[in-house]
PDB file of C-alpha atoms and ligand atoms in Angstrom:
ATOM      1  CA  MET A   1    -268.130 148.506 102.394  1.00  0.00           C
ATOM      2  CA  SER A   2    -265.156 146.722 100.739  1.00  0.00           C
ATOM      3  CA  VAL A   3    -265.215 142.910  99.908  1.00  0.00           C
ATOM      4  CA  ASP A   4    -262.384 143.014 101.540  1.00  0.00           C
ATOM      5  CA  LEU A   5    -263.043 144.785 104.456  1.00  0.00           C
ATOM      6  CA  GLU A   6    -265.727 142.784 104.532  1.00  0.00           C
ATOM      7  CA  LYS A   7    -263.425 139.196 104.832  1.00  0.00           C
ATOM      8  CA  TRP A   8    -262.283 141.147 108.288  1.00  0.00           C
ATOM      9  CA  LYS A   9    -265.300 143.382 110.023  1.00  0.00           C
ATOM     10  CA  ARG A  10    -265.511 140.310 112.706  1.00  0.00           C
ATOM     11  CA  PHE A  11    -262.074 140.715 114.377  1.00  0.00           C
ATOM     12  CA  GLU A  12    -263.610 144.414 114.741  1.00  0.00           C
ATOM     13  CA  ILE A  13    -264.616 146.184 119.058  1.00  0.00           C
ATOM     14  CA  PRO A  14    -266.210 148.642 119.413  1.00  0.00           C
ATOM     15  CA  GLY A  15    -264.287 151.510 119.953  1.00  0.00           C
ATOM     16  CA  ARG A  16    -261.522 149.752 120.325  1.00  0.00           C
ATOM     17  CA  VAL A  17    -260.549 147.952 116.743  1.00  0.00           C
ATOM     18  CA  VAL A  18    -261.853 149.461 113.764  1.00  0.00           C
ATOM     19  CA  LEU A  19    -261.425 148.825 109.850  1.00  0.00           C
ATOM     20  CA  SER A  20    -261.991 151.456 107.591  1.00  0.00           C
ATOM     21  CA  GLU A  21    -261.353 151.416 103.636  1.00  0.00           C
ATOM     22  CA  GLY A  22    -257.345 154.065 104.342  1.00  0.00           C
ATOM     23  CA  ASN A  23    -255.137 155.643 101.866  1.00  0.00           C
ATOM     24  CA  GLY A  24    -254.687 153.616  98.444  1.00  0.00           C
ATOM     25  CA  GLY A  25    -257.781 151.915  98.608  1.00  0.00           C
ATOM     26  CA  LEU A  26    -256.129 149.678 101.137  1.00  0.00           C
ATOM     27  CA  THR A  27    -257.459 148.268 104.725  1.00  0.00           C
ATOM     28  CA  LYS A  28    -256.999 149.838 107.344  1.00  0.00           C
ATOM     29  CA  VAL A  29    -256.993 149.070 111.274  1.00  0.00           C
ATOM     30  CA  LEU A  30    -257.475 151.835 113.927  1.00  0.00           C
ATOM     31  CA  MET A  31    -256.892 150.937 117.464  1.00  0.00           C
ATOM     32  CA  HIS A  32    -257.882 152.943 119.807  1.00  0.00           C
ATOM     33  CA  SER A  33    -257.061 152.369 123.806  1.00  0.00           C
ATOM     34  CA  ASP A  34    -257.715 154.226 126.929  1.00  0.00           C
ATOM     35  CA  SER A  35    -254.570 156.996 127.066  1.00  0.00           C
ATOM     36  CA  ALA A  36    -253.369 156.425 123.386  1.00  0.00           C
ATOM     37  CA  SER A  37    -254.143 155.635 119.098  1.00  0.00           C
ATOM     38  CA  ALA A  38    -252.698 153.164 116.714  1.00  0.00           C
ATOM     39  CA  GLU A  39    -253.222 152.597 112.760  1.00  0.00           C
ATOM     40  CA  ILE A  40    -252.025 149.432 110.981  1.00  0.00           C
ATOM     41  CA  TYR A  41    -251.837 148.655 106.843  1.00  0.00           C
ATOM     42  CA  LEU A  42    -253.215 144.903 106.478  1.00  0.00           C
ATOM     43  CA  HIS A  43    -250.838 145.765 103.860  1.00  0.00           C
ATOM     44  CA  GLY A  44    -247.075 145.078 105.463  1.00  0.00           C
ATOM     45  CA  ALA A  45    -248.454 144.745 108.677  1.00  0.00           C
ATOM     46  CA  HIS A  46    -247.666 148.233 108.045  1.00  0.00           C
ATOM     47  CA  VAL A  47    -248.505 149.653 111.866  1.00  0.00           C
ATOM     48  CA  ALA A  48    -248.722 153.140 110.558  1.00  0.00           C
ATOM     49  CA  GLY A  49    -248.766 155.581 113.061  1.00  0.00           C
ATOM     50  CA  PHE A  50    -248.948 155.982 116.803  1.00  0.00           C
ATOM     51  CA  GLN A  51    -250.097 158.865 119.089  1.00  0.00           C
ATOM     52  CA  LYS A  52    -250.934 159.416 122.719  1.00  0.00           C
ATOM     53  CA  ASN A  53    -254.431 161.654 123.057  1.00  0.00           C
ATOM     54  CA  GLY A  54    -252.852 165.035 122.954  1.00  0.00           C
ATOM     55  CA  GLU A  55    -249.211 164.958 121.880  1.00  0.00           C
ATOM     56  CA  ALA A  56    -247.597 164.885 119.031  1.00  0.00           C
ATOM     57  CA  PRO A  57    -247.678 161.766 116.423  1.00  0.00           C
ATOM     58  CA  ILE A  58    -244.131 159.067 118.122  1.00  0.00           C
ATOM     59  CA  LEU A  59    -244.114 157.434 113.850  1.00  0.00           C
ATOM     60  CA  PHE A  60    -243.104 159.792 111.174  1.00  0.00           C
ATOM     61  CA  MET A  61    -244.815 159.500 108.122  1.00  0.00           C
ATOM     62  CA  SER A  62    -243.936 160.186 104.507  1.00  0.00           C
ATOM     63  CA  ALA A  63    -246.200 163.174 102.632  1.00  0.00           C
ATOM     64  CA  SER A  64    -245.014 161.326  99.490  1.00  0.00           C
ATOM     65  CA  SER A  65    -245.867 157.872 100.510  1.00  0.00           C
ATOM     66  CA  ARG A  66    -247.293 155.685  98.275  1.00  0.00           C
ATOM     67  CA  PHE A  67    -250.087 153.062  99.668  1.00  0.00           C
ATOM     68  CA  GLU A  68    -250.274 150.311  96.641  1.00  0.00           C
ATOM     69  CA  GLU A  69    -249.591 146.993  96.378  1.00  0.00           C
ATOM     70  CA  GLY A  70    -246.783 146.177  95.737  1.00  0.00           C
ATOM     71  CA  GLN A  71    -245.030 149.075  97.425  1.00  0.00           C
ATOM     72  CA  PRO A  72    -243.187 150.179 100.500  1.00  0.00           C
ATOM     73  CA  ILE A  73    -245.238 152.797 102.915  1.00  0.00           C
ATOM     74  CA  ARG A  74    -242.587 155.039 103.036  1.00  0.00           C
ATOM     75  CA  GLY A  75    -242.523 155.913 106.655  1.00  0.00           C
ATOM     76  CA  GLY A  76    -244.490 154.230 109.852  1.00  0.00           C
ATOM     77  CA  ILE A  77    -242.981 150.181 111.111  1.00  0.00           C
ATOM     78  CA  PRO A  78    -241.415 148.500 107.736  1.00  0.00           C
ATOM     79  CA  VAL A  79    -241.740 144.849 108.978  1.00  0.00           C
ATOM     80  CA  ILE A  80    -237.945 144.616 107.494  1.00  0.00           C
ATOM     81  CA  PHE A  81    -238.048 139.632 106.668  1.00  0.00           C
ATOM     82  CA  PRO A  82    -236.637 137.345 105.502  1.00  0.00           C
ATOM     83  CA  TRP A  83    -233.702 139.795 104.764  1.00  0.00           C
ATOM     84  CA  PHE A  84    -232.414 143.320 105.199  1.00  0.00           C
ATOM     85  CA  GLY A  85    -230.584 145.264 102.763  1.00  0.00           C
ATOM     86  CA  ALA A  86    -230.723 144.857  98.764  1.00  0.00           C
ATOM     87  CA  ARG A  87    -230.534 141.731  97.085  1.00  0.00           C
ATOM     88  CA  GLU A  88    -230.152 140.855  93.086  1.00  0.00           C
ATOM     89  CA  ASP A  89    -232.927 137.946  93.337  1.00  0.00           C
ATOM     90  CA  GLY A  90    -235.405 140.237  95.047  1.00  0.00           C
ATOM     91  CA  PRO A  91    -236.885 144.235  95.733  1.00  0.00           C
ATOM     92  CA  LEU A  92    -235.701 146.058  99.000  1.00  0.00           C
ATOM     93  CA  HIS A  93    -235.704 145.376 102.861  1.00  0.00           C
ATOM     94  CA  GLY A  94    -237.310 141.952 101.355  1.00  0.00           C
ATOM     95  CA  LEU A  95    -240.938 140.849 100.623  1.00  0.00           C
ATOM     96  CA  VAL A  96    -243.517 140.516 103.319  1.00  0.00           C
ATOM     97  CA  ARG A  97    -243.692 145.092 103.161  1.00  0.00           C
ATOM     98  CA  LEU A  98    -245.301 145.151  99.848  1.00  0.00           C
ATOM     99  CA  SER A  99    -248.099 142.623 100.246  1.00  0.00           C
ATOM    100  CA  PRO A 100    -251.501 142.248 102.909  1.00  0.00           C
ATOM    101  CA  TRP A 101    -251.572 140.267 106.004  1.00  0.00           C
ATOM    102  CA  HIS A 102    -254.130 138.500 107.207  1.00  0.00           C
ATOM    103  CA  LEU A 103    -256.043 139.363 110.153  1.00  0.00           C
ATOM    104  CA  LEU A 104    -256.076 136.830 114.015  1.00  0.00           C
ATOM    105  CA  GLU A 105    -257.070 137.639 116.066  1.00  0.00           C
ATOM    106  CA  SER A 106    -258.303 141.159 118.389  1.00  0.00           C
ATOM    107  CA  ALA A 107    -258.353 141.432 122.109  1.00  0.00           C
ATOM    108  CA  ALA A 108    -259.947 144.097 124.287  1.00  0.00           C
ATOM    109  CA  LEU A 109    -257.271 143.917 127.183  1.00  0.00           C
ATOM    110  CA  ALA A 110    -258.248 144.538 130.760  1.00  0.00           C
ATOM    111  CA  ASP A 111    -256.060 147.444 131.096  1.00  0.00           C
ATOM    112  CA  GLY A 112    -257.855 149.468 128.985  1.00  0.00           C
ATOM    113  CA  GLY A 113    -255.260 148.438 125.916  1.00  0.00           C
ATOM    114  CA  VAL A 114    -256.016 146.462 122.601  1.00  0.00           C
ATOM    115  CA  ARG A 115    -253.766 144.457 120.341  1.00  0.00           C
ATOM    116  CA  VAL A 116    -254.258 142.785 117.187  1.00  0.00           C
ATOM    117  CA  ARG A 117    -252.247 139.611 116.203  1.00  0.00           C
ATOM    118  CA  LEU A 118    -251.837 139.236 112.193  1.00  0.00           C
ATOM    119  CA  GLY A 119    -250.439 136.785 110.333  1.00  0.00           C
ATOM    120  CA  PHE A 120    -247.955 136.738 106.081  1.00  0.00           C
ATOM    121  CA  PRO A 121    -249.353 133.702 103.835  1.00  0.00           C
ATOM    122  CA  THR A 122    -246.300 131.588 103.802  1.00  0.00           C
ATOM    123  CA  ASP A 123    -247.059 130.307 100.559  1.00  0.00           C
ATOM    124  CA  SER A 124    -247.201 133.111  98.463  1.00  0.00           C
ATOM    125  CA  VAL A 125    -243.331 133.202  99.589  1.00  0.00           C
ATOM    126  CA  PRO A 126    -241.060 131.220  96.770  1.00  0.00           C
ATOM    127  CA  GLY A 127    -239.851 127.879  97.526  1.00  0.00           C
ATOM    128  CA  GLN A 128    -236.041 128.657  98.493  1.00  0.00           C
ATOM    129  CA  TRP A 129    -237.571 129.866 100.757  1.00  0.00           C
ATOM    130  CA  PRO A 130    -237.579 126.081 104.540  1.00  0.00           C
ATOM    131  CA  SER A 131    -241.522 126.632 105.307  1.00  0.00           C
ATOM    132  CA  HIS A 132    -241.790 128.347 108.123  1.00  0.00           C
ATOM    133  CA  GLU A 133    -245.706 131.141 109.527  1.00  0.00           C
ATOM    134  CA  VAL A 134    -245.034 134.518 110.352  1.00  0.00           C
ATOM    135  CA  SER A 135    -246.868 136.083 113.022  1.00  0.00           C
ATOM    136  CA  TYR A 136    -246.688 140.080 114.044  1.00  0.00           C
ATOM    137  CA  GLU A 137    -248.023 141.160 118.290  1.00  0.00           C
ATOM    138  CA  VAL A 138    -249.246 144.359 117.983  1.00  0.00           C
ATOM    139  CA  THR A 139    -249.979 145.218 121.736  1.00  0.00           C
ATOM    140  CA  LEU A 140    -251.848 149.775 121.762  1.00  0.00           C
ATOM    141  CA  THR A 141    -251.906 150.950 125.527  1.00  0.00           C
ATOM    142  CA  ASP A 142    -249.569 154.158 126.252  1.00  0.00           C
ATOM    143  CA  ARG A 143    -247.696 152.505 124.666  1.00  0.00           C
ATOM    144  CA  LEU A 144    -246.520 150.664 121.669  1.00  0.00           C
ATOM    145  CA  THR A 145    -245.556 146.737 121.814  1.00  0.00           C
ATOM    146  CA  LEU A 146    -244.688 144.482 118.488  1.00  0.00           C
ATOM    147  CA  GLU A 147    -244.306 140.944 118.319  1.00  0.00           C
ATOM    148  CA  LEU A 148    -242.884 139.909 115.436  1.00  0.00           C
ATOM    149  CA  THR A 149    -242.186 135.937 115.481  1.00  0.00           C
ATOM    150  CA  VAL A 150    -241.064 133.150 112.864  1.00  0.00           C
ATOM    151  CA  THR A 151    -241.154 129.685 113.110  1.00  0.00           C
ATOM    152  CA  ASN A 152    -239.368 126.989 111.315  1.00  0.00           C
ATOM    153  CA  THR A 153    -242.356 124.538 110.949  1.00  0.00           C
ATOM    154  CA  SER A 154    -239.301 122.037 108.353  1.00  0.00           C
ATOM    155  CA  ALA A 155    -239.208 119.181 109.763  1.00  0.00           C
ATOM    156  CA  ASP A 156    -235.332 119.316 108.447  1.00  0.00           C
ATOM    157  CA  LYS A 157    -233.662 122.697 106.508  1.00  0.00           C
ATOM    158  CA  SER A 158    -232.433 125.405 109.364  1.00  0.00           C
ATOM    159  CA  PHE A 159    -234.170 128.856 108.060  1.00  0.00           C
ATOM    160  CA  GLU A 160    -231.822 131.212 108.261  1.00  0.00           C
ATOM    161  CA  PHE A 161    -233.006 135.080 107.757  1.00  0.00           C
ATOM    162  CA  GLU A 162    -232.760 138.703 108.846  1.00  0.00           C
ATOM    163  CA  ASN A 163    -235.209 140.806 110.130  1.00  0.00           C
ATOM    164  CA  CYS A 164    -236.727 144.119 111.130  1.00  0.00           C
ATOM    165  CA  LEU A 165    -238.511 146.567 112.743  1.00  0.00           C
ATOM    166  CA  HIS A 166    -237.957 149.675 110.876  1.00  0.00           C
ATOM    167  CA  THR A 167    -239.499 152.434 112.607  1.00  0.00           C
ATOM    168  CA  TYR A 168    -239.338 155.937 111.588  1.00  0.00           C
ATOM    169  CA  PHE A 169    -239.882 157.808 114.672  1.00  0.00           C
ATOM    170  CA  ALA A 170    -241.473 162.080 114.133  1.00  0.00           C
ATOM    171  CA  VAL A 171    -239.074 164.433 115.742  1.00  0.00           C
ATOM    172  CA  GLY A 172    -239.163 168.603 115.727  1.00  0.00           C
ATOM    173  CA  ASP A 173    -236.245 168.864 113.747  1.00  0.00           C
ATOM    174  CA  VAL A 174    -233.900 166.069 113.452  1.00  0.00           C
ATOM    175  CA  SER A 175    -230.154 168.641 113.854  1.00  0.00           C
ATOM    176  CA  GLY A 176    -231.617 169.233 117.545  1.00  0.00           C
ATOM    177  CA  VAL A 177    -231.809 165.447 118.862  1.00  0.00           C
ATOM    178  CA  SER A 178    -229.923 163.342 119.727  1.00  0.00           C
ATOM    179  CA  ILE A 179    -230.127 159.796 120.367  1.00  0.00           C
ATOM    180  CA  GLN A 180    -228.182 158.021 123.641  1.00  0.00           C
ATOM    181  CA  GLY A 181    -228.085 154.515 124.659  1.00  0.00           C
ATOM    182  CA  LEU A 182    -225.032 153.070 121.816  1.00  0.00           C
ATOM    183  CA  GLU A 183    -221.927 154.745 123.499  1.00  0.00           C
ATOM    184  CA  GLY A 184    -219.738 152.413 123.067  1.00  0.00           C
ATOM    185  CA  VAL A 185    -220.863 149.762 120.872  1.00  0.00           C
ATOM    186  CA  SER A 186    -218.966 148.791 117.260  1.00  0.00           C
ATOM    187  CA  TYR A 187    -220.627 149.359 114.108  1.00  0.00           C
ATOM    188  CA  ILE A 188    -220.517 149.300 110.463  1.00  0.00           C
ATOM    189  CA  ASP A 189    -220.836 152.210 108.422  1.00  0.00           C
ATOM    190  CA  ARG A 190    -222.675 151.859 105.299  1.00  0.00           C
ATOM    191  CA  LEU A 191    -221.298 155.540 104.121  1.00  0.00           C
ATOM    192  CA  ASP A 192    -217.564 154.448 104.937  1.00  0.00           C
ATOM    193  CA  SER A 193    -216.160 150.432 103.534  1.00  0.00           C
ATOM    194  CA  SER A 194    -212.785 151.063 105.798  1.00  0.00           C
ATOM    195  CA  GLY A 195    -214.679 148.389 108.640  1.00  0.00           C
ATOM    196  CA  LEU A 196    -216.109 148.406 111.900  1.00  0.00           C
ATOM    197  CA  LYS A 197    -216.159 151.748 114.764  1.00  0.00           C
ATOM    198  CA  ILE A 198    -216.509 152.286 117.759  1.00  0.00           C
ATOM    199  CA  GLU A 199    -219.818 154.349 118.384  1.00  0.00           C
ATOM    200  CA  LYS A 200    -217.728 157.453 120.958  1.00  0.00           C
ATOM    201  CA  ASP A 201    -220.213 160.178 121.347  1.00  0.00           C
ATOM    202  CA  GLU A 202    -222.802 158.931 124.662  1.00  0.00           C
ATOM    203  CA  ALA A 203    -225.210 161.349 122.157  1.00  0.00           C
ATOM    204  CA  ILE A 204    -224.362 161.616 118.625  1.00  0.00           C
ATOM    205  CA  ARG A 205    -226.198 163.843 116.856  1.00  0.00           C
ATOM    206  CA  ILE A 206    -227.463 164.561 113.222  1.00  0.00           C
ATOM    207  CA  GLY A 207    -226.152 166.702 111.183  1.00  0.00           C
ATOM    208  CA  SER A 208    -225.156 164.607 107.578  1.00  0.00           C
ATOM    209  CA  GLU A 209    -226.861 161.353 105.822  1.00  0.00           C
ATOM    210  CA  VAL A 210    -225.629 158.791 108.480  1.00  0.00           C
ATOM    211  CA  ASP A 211    -226.539 154.724 108.065  1.00  0.00           C
ATOM    212  CA  ARG A 212    -225.385 152.521 110.287  1.00  0.00           C
ATOM    213  CA  ILE A 213    -225.546 149.330 111.869  1.00  0.00           C
ATOM    214  CA  TYR A 214    -224.742 148.521 115.417  1.00  0.00           C
ATOM    215  CA  ILE A 215    -223.820 144.698 116.108  1.00  0.00           C
ATOM    216  CA  ASN A 216    -224.989 142.865 118.870  1.00  0.00           C
ATOM    217  CA  SER A 217    -226.805 145.140 120.775  1.00  0.00           C
ATOM    218  CA  LYS A 218    -228.687 145.270 123.210  1.00  0.00           C
ATOM    219  CA  GLU A 219    -229.194 148.580 124.676  1.00  0.00           C
ATOM    220  CA  VAL A 220    -232.446 151.148 125.310  1.00  0.00           C
ATOM    221  CA  VAL A 221    -232.147 153.688 122.858  1.00  0.00           C
ATOM    222  CA  GLU A 222    -233.300 157.069 123.766  1.00  0.00           C
ATOM    223  CA  ILE A 223    -234.093 159.920 121.298  1.00  0.00           C
ATOM    224  CA  VAL A 224    -233.881 162.974 122.787  1.00  0.00           C
ATOM    225  CA  ASP A 225    -236.524 165.719 121.290  1.00  0.00           C
ATOM    226  CA  PRO A 226    -235.801 168.844 122.586  1.00  0.00           C
ATOM    227  CA  MET A 227    -238.250 171.200 119.926  1.00  0.00           C
ATOM    228  CA  LEU A 228    -240.892 168.656 120.975  1.00  0.00           C
ATOM    229  CA  GLY A 229    -239.429 168.231 124.521  1.00  0.00           C
ATOM    230  CA  ARG A 230    -239.644 164.563 124.703  1.00  0.00           C
ATOM    231  CA  ARG A 231    -237.987 162.088 124.685  1.00  0.00           C
ATOM    232  CA  ILE A 232    -238.646 158.437 123.386  1.00  0.00           C
ATOM    233  CA  ARG A 233    -237.306 155.512 123.799  1.00  0.00           C
ATOM    234  CA  VAL A 234    -237.180 152.057 123.121  1.00  0.00           C
ATOM    235  CA  GLU A 235    -236.689 149.071 124.281  1.00  0.00           C
ATOM    236  CA  LYS A 236    -236.119 145.546 122.908  1.00  0.00           C
ATOM    237  CA  SER A 237    -235.116 142.641 122.795  1.00  0.00           C
ATOM    238  CA  GLY A 238    -235.369 139.064 120.294  1.00  0.00           C
ATOM    239  CA  SER A 239    -232.883 141.734 118.610  1.00  0.00           C
ATOM    240  CA  ALA A 240    -229.122 141.876 118.241  1.00  0.00           C
ATOM    241  CA  SER A 241    -228.578 144.783 116.060  1.00  0.00           C
ATOM    242  CA  THR A 242    -230.016 148.656 116.102  1.00  0.00           C
ATOM    243  CA  VAL A 243    -229.657 150.916 112.311  1.00  0.00           C
ATOM    244  CA  VAL A 244    -229.536 154.237 112.965  1.00  0.00           C
ATOM    245  CA  TRP A 245    -230.641 155.663 109.354  1.00  0.00           C
ATOM    246  CA  ASN A 246    -231.268 159.521 107.785  1.00  0.00           C
ATOM    247  CA  PRO A 247    -230.501 159.848 104.560  1.00  0.00           C
ATOM    248  CA  TRP A 248    -229.940 163.159 104.632  1.00  0.00           C
ATOM    249  CA  ILE A 249    -230.303 165.579 101.479  1.00  0.00           C
ATOM    250  CA  ASN A 250    -228.870 164.778  98.849  1.00  0.00           C
ATOM    251  CA  LYS A 251    -230.525 161.411  99.664  1.00  0.00           C
ATOM    252  CA  SER A 252    -234.047 162.419 100.854  1.00  0.00           C
ATOM    253  CA  ARG A 253    -234.134 163.819  96.455  1.00  0.00           C
ATOM    254  CA  GLN A 254    -233.207 160.751  94.973  1.00  0.00           C
ATOM    255  CA  LEU A 255    -236.311 159.188  97.263  1.00  0.00           C
ATOM    256  CA  GLN A 256    -239.045 159.653  95.014  1.00  0.00           C
ATOM    257  CA  ASP A 257    -240.995 158.445  97.418  1.00  0.00           C
ATOM    258  CA  PHE A 258    -239.503 161.251 100.325  1.00  0.00           C
ATOM    259  CA  GLY A 259    -240.125 165.168 100.578  1.00  0.00           C
ATOM    260  CA  ASP A 260    -236.554 166.864  99.701  1.00  0.00           C
ATOM    261  CA  GLU A 261    -237.023 167.600 102.788  1.00  0.00           C
ATOM    262  CA  GLU A 262    -238.790 165.270 104.671  1.00  0.00           C
ATOM    263  CA  TYR A 263    -235.362 164.484 106.440  1.00  0.00           C
ATOM    264  CA  GLY A 264    -235.252 166.702 109.234  1.00  0.00           C
ATOM    265  CA  LYS A 265    -238.806 165.336 110.531  1.00  0.00           C
ATOM    266  CA  MET A 266    -237.782 161.583 110.810  1.00  0.00           C
ATOM    267  CA  VAL A 267    -235.130 159.606 112.158  1.00  0.00           C
ATOM    268  CA  CYS A 268    -234.760 155.724 112.056  1.00  0.00           C
ATOM    269  CA  VAL A 269    -233.834 154.042 114.639  1.00  0.00           C
ATOM    270  CA  GLU A 270    -234.560 150.027 113.493  1.00  0.00           C
ATOM    271  CA  SER A 271    -234.739 146.885 115.925  1.00  0.00           C
ATOM    272  CA  GLY A 272    -233.954 143.514 114.240  1.00  0.00           C
ATOM    273  CA  ASN A 273    -231.558 141.352 113.164  1.00  0.00           C
ATOM    274  CA  VAL A 274    -228.864 142.133 110.594  1.00  0.00           C
ATOM    275  CA  GLY A 275    -225.988 141.355 108.712  1.00  0.00           C
ATOM    276  CA  PRO A 276    -223.811 139.654 111.448  1.00  0.00           C
ATOM    277  CA  ASN A 277    -225.944 138.930 113.444  1.00  0.00           C
ATOM    278  CA  LYS A 278    -228.380 138.080 110.941  1.00  0.00           C
ATOM    279  CA  LEU A 279    -230.485 134.783 112.531  1.00  0.00           C
ATOM    280  CA  SER A 280    -230.449 130.677 111.741  1.00  0.00           C
ATOM    281  CA  LEU A 281    -233.430 128.881 113.293  1.00  0.00           C
ATOM    282  CA  GLN A 282    -233.147 125.243 113.295  1.00  0.00           C
ATOM    283  CA  PRO A 283    -235.953 122.707 112.451  1.00  0.00           C
ATOM    284  CA  GLY A 284    -238.763 123.240 114.911  1.00  0.00           C
ATOM    285  CA  ALA A 285    -237.513 126.399 116.360  1.00  0.00           C
ATOM    286  CA  THR A 286    -238.979 129.855 117.187  1.00  0.00           C
ATOM    287  CA  SER A 287    -237.971 133.177 117.428  1.00  0.00           C
ATOM    288  CA  ALA A 288    -239.284 136.333 118.698  1.00  0.00           C
ATOM    289  CA  LEU A 289    -238.278 139.707 117.524  1.00  0.00           C
ATOM    290  CA  SER A 290    -239.934 142.527 120.191  1.00  0.00           C
ATOM    291  CA  VAL A 291    -240.115 146.420 120.271  1.00  0.00           C
ATOM    292  CA  THR A 292    -242.078 148.014 122.801  1.00  0.00           C
ATOM    293  CA  LEU A 293    -241.949 151.990 121.792  1.00  0.00           C
ATOM    294  CA  SER A 294    -242.637 155.092 124.598  1.00  0.00           C
ATOM    295  CA  SER A 295    -242.451 158.212 125.242  1.00  0.00           C
ATOM    296  CA  ARG A 296    -242.836 160.861 128.333  1.00  0.00           C
ATOM    297  CA  ARG A 297    -242.067 164.562 128.834  1.00  0.00           C
ATOM    298  CA  MET A 298    -238.660 166.215 129.460  1.00  0.00           C
ATOM    299  CA  GLU A 299    -238.463 167.062 132.724  1.00  0.00           C
TER     300      GLU A 299
HETATM  301  O1  TA6 B   1    -232.832 151.280 107.606  1.00  0.00           O
HETATM  302  C1  TA6 B   1    -231.496 152.410 106.328  1.00  0.00           C
HETATM  303  C2  TA6 B   1    -232.079 151.721 105.506  1.00  0.00           C
HETATM  304  O2  TA6 B   1    -230.975 150.333 105.051  1.00  0.00           O
HETATM  305  C3  TA6 B   1    -230.891 152.827 104.363  1.00  0.00           C
HETATM  306  O3  TA6 B   1    -229.773 152.336 103.305  1.00  0.00           O
HETATM  307  C4  TA6 B   1    -232.097 153.608 103.192  1.00  0.00           C
HETATM  308  O4  TA6 B   1    -232.056 152.407 101.812  1.00  0.00           O
HETATM  309  C5  TA6 B   1    -232.959 153.038 103.460  1.00  0.00           C
HETATM  310  O5  TA6 B   1    -233.496 151.752 104.830  1.00  0.00           O
HETATM  311  C6  TA6 B   1    -234.957 152.567 103.005  1.00  0.00           C
HETATM  312  O6  TA6 B   1    -235.961 152.760 103.749  1.00  0.00           O
HETATM  313  P1  TA6 B   1    -237.382 152.136 103.272  1.00  0.00           P
HETATM  314  O7  TA6 B   1    -238.195 153.367 104.006  1.00  0.00           O
HETATM  315  O8  TA6 B   1    -236.966 151.738 101.833  1.00  0.00           O
HETATM  316  O9  TA6 B   1    -237.010 150.505 103.660  1.00  0.00           O
END
């Protein structure tokens, strides 16, 4: 067993939490509830898979994804913090998805579920950020609940940051999918700088590259997928932004770690606080971003 696995072995729970060496030799935590399974890489606290027993995976993972220190995993649920998007002085979508987190806790739940909690070693964050603590709790039953908690531990500095759970969902064929729940919500179209728009469609369809930040959005969003015969439900709290992204053909071809045709099998519906919804945490305060993913058969 690798040194890393040995270090975290004490968190294993037979039949519920099992550690193994995953892709790229990275440490992977396998979670099993009575009705579903999930896997998390300590690298980036990256949930790389979620699947209900006997059903198709809920999360998409690129067959070309990298699994290496310092590189993002392309698929699953990237944890985006302390900034969203590109910056001159740092990597796309922040720091915490590029390095290993620590396991803090694991528990088998009375309802046949299982929970693990991870922490990010914030001493590795550059000095310009106020001191803070970050933890991430993943709870698996027949659904998957994620909670990213940030505490400002500085005595006198407020902490401005963005956070986002950048979820890649697996779909049968993106051109046959509709995204419901955002009608009437204002959004920033990142492909068109002509200003704020308002979503006019009750059911958003995807037939080209889409990259939108819906603001002041607390709605439940559903991904309706006739090909896979299911509705995926995205419920959230502590989040004012919903991002919808599909790279379509041209962007897919530009991405090294993403197959040219994979855009047809995924859509990102991301939950966080980005852009105009970024957060400012007062000294001693805590913020929690929580997302619950579930699915049901289409009637
Ligand atoms: O959330 C949408 C987006 O910001 C796109 O503009 C694209 O850059 C994408 O994220 C990159 O995804 P990644 O998997 O690298 O986080």
